[in-house]
């Protein structure tokens, strides 16, 4: 028995839908990675990292990058393996623990009864890439969590050249990781300087 035209059309539509699902490209998942230094071995200084803020256009699972002027490309298959703000917080903490040789690390929100000696808040203003370079712009604050006193507040910008003619979304996670390491180095220098000042003040008359 032959089917009606409506039945045949519905069957063909279902077959086409199943075929398209079966041929969908595979998704690729990426993460940010810390620097290659050894983990810290001391308990000082005690560090608290967070909160981390990112722009709303980056607050998604897909990788986002520039494609000329004000246009953004949202990848359909290249995805973050964790929320980006969480990844930035994790990597900054690991980098700072390496650079400052400490294992005394906590992430926001930490125990208010036992606050760390130094806290770092970061607002990512821009994290982007185009055919030529990757860029990180961050507004960050170094402060004493116990008192809320601000030690330093800055806006820092870093760039990393990308190989010309070979742009691919897979280039972005390692480039962004390198940029976050540069930011970590800047913050670590500021903490070391504050430690030196504190030591001089305590040893002064």
Short mmCIF file of N, CA and C in Angstrom, two decimals, residues 2 24 54 71 73 78 84 93 105 112 128-129 139-140 152 166 181 191 193 195-196:
data_model
loop_
_atom_site.label_atom_id
_atom_site.label_comp_id
_atom_site.label_asym_id
_atom_site.label_seq_id
_atom_site.Cartn_x
_atom_site.Cartn_y
_atom_site.Cartn_z
N UNK A 2 0.62 2.17 -0.90
CA UNK A 2 1.41 3.39 -0.98
C UNK A 2 0.91 4.40 0.02
N UNK A 24 26.80 15.83 12.12
CA UNK A 24 27.22 17.04 12.84
C UNK A 24 28.68 16.93 13.24
N UNK A 54 33.92 38.74 34.11
CA UNK A 54 34.21 38.74 32.68
C UNK A 54 33.07 39.42 31.94
N UNK A 71 32.54 42.93 14.79
CA UNK A 71 31.86 41.64 14.62
C UNK A 71 32.56 40.55 15.41
N UNK A 73 32.77 36.29 16.31
CA UNK A 73 32.48 34.93 15.87
C UNK A 73 32.29 34.05 17.11
N UNK A 78 33.91 24.64 19.17
CA UNK A 78 35.05 24.83 20.06
C UNK A 78 34.55 25.43 21.37
N UNK A 84 34.32 30.20 31.90
CA UNK A 84 35.55 30.95 31.67
C UNK A 84 36.01 31.68 32.92
N UNK A 93 45.23 31.65 40.38
CA UNK A 93 45.65 31.10 41.66
C UNK A 93 46.86 30.20 41.54
N UNK A 105 46.72 28.93 49.47
CA UNK A 105 45.90 29.54 48.43
C UNK A 105 44.42 29.26 48.70
N UNK A 112 35.67 33.99 56.04
CA UNK A 112 35.86 35.35 56.54
C UNK A 112 36.49 35.37 57.93
N UNK A 128 40.43 38.66 23.86
CA UNK A 128 40.02 38.55 22.47
C UNK A 128 41.20 38.17 21.60
N UNK A 129 40.90 37.80 20.37
CA UNK A 129 41.94 37.48 19.40
C UNK A 129 41.43 37.76 18.01
N UNK A 139 41.32 44.89 34.71
CA UNK A 139 41.31 45.83 35.83
C UNK A 139 41.43 44.98 37.10
N UNK A 140 42.53 45.14 37.85
CA UNK A 140 42.74 44.27 39.00
C UNK A 140 43.07 45.09 40.25
N UNK A 152 46.95 48.15 45.79
CA UNK A 152 47.22 48.61 44.43
C UNK A 152 46.00 48.36 43.56
N UNK A 166 47.57 31.41 10.09
CA UNK A 166 47.23 30.09 10.64
C UNK A 166 46.22 30.19 11.78
N UNK A 181 49.35 34.38 32.43
CA UNK A 181 50.61 34.24 33.16
C UNK A 181 51.32 35.59 33.26
N UNK A 191 52.92 42.06 44.92
CA UNK A 191 52.85 41.43 46.24
C UNK A 191 54.23 41.38 46.88
N UNK A 193 56.68 43.40 46.41
CA UNK A 193 57.04 44.77 46.81
C UNK A 193 56.33 45.14 48.11
N UNK A 195 55.34 43.03 50.40
CA UNK A 195 55.99 42.25 51.45
C UNK A 195 57.28 42.94 51.91
N UNK A 196 58.05 43.44 50.94
CA UNK A 196 59.30 44.12 51.28
C UNK A 196 59.03 45.37 52.12
#
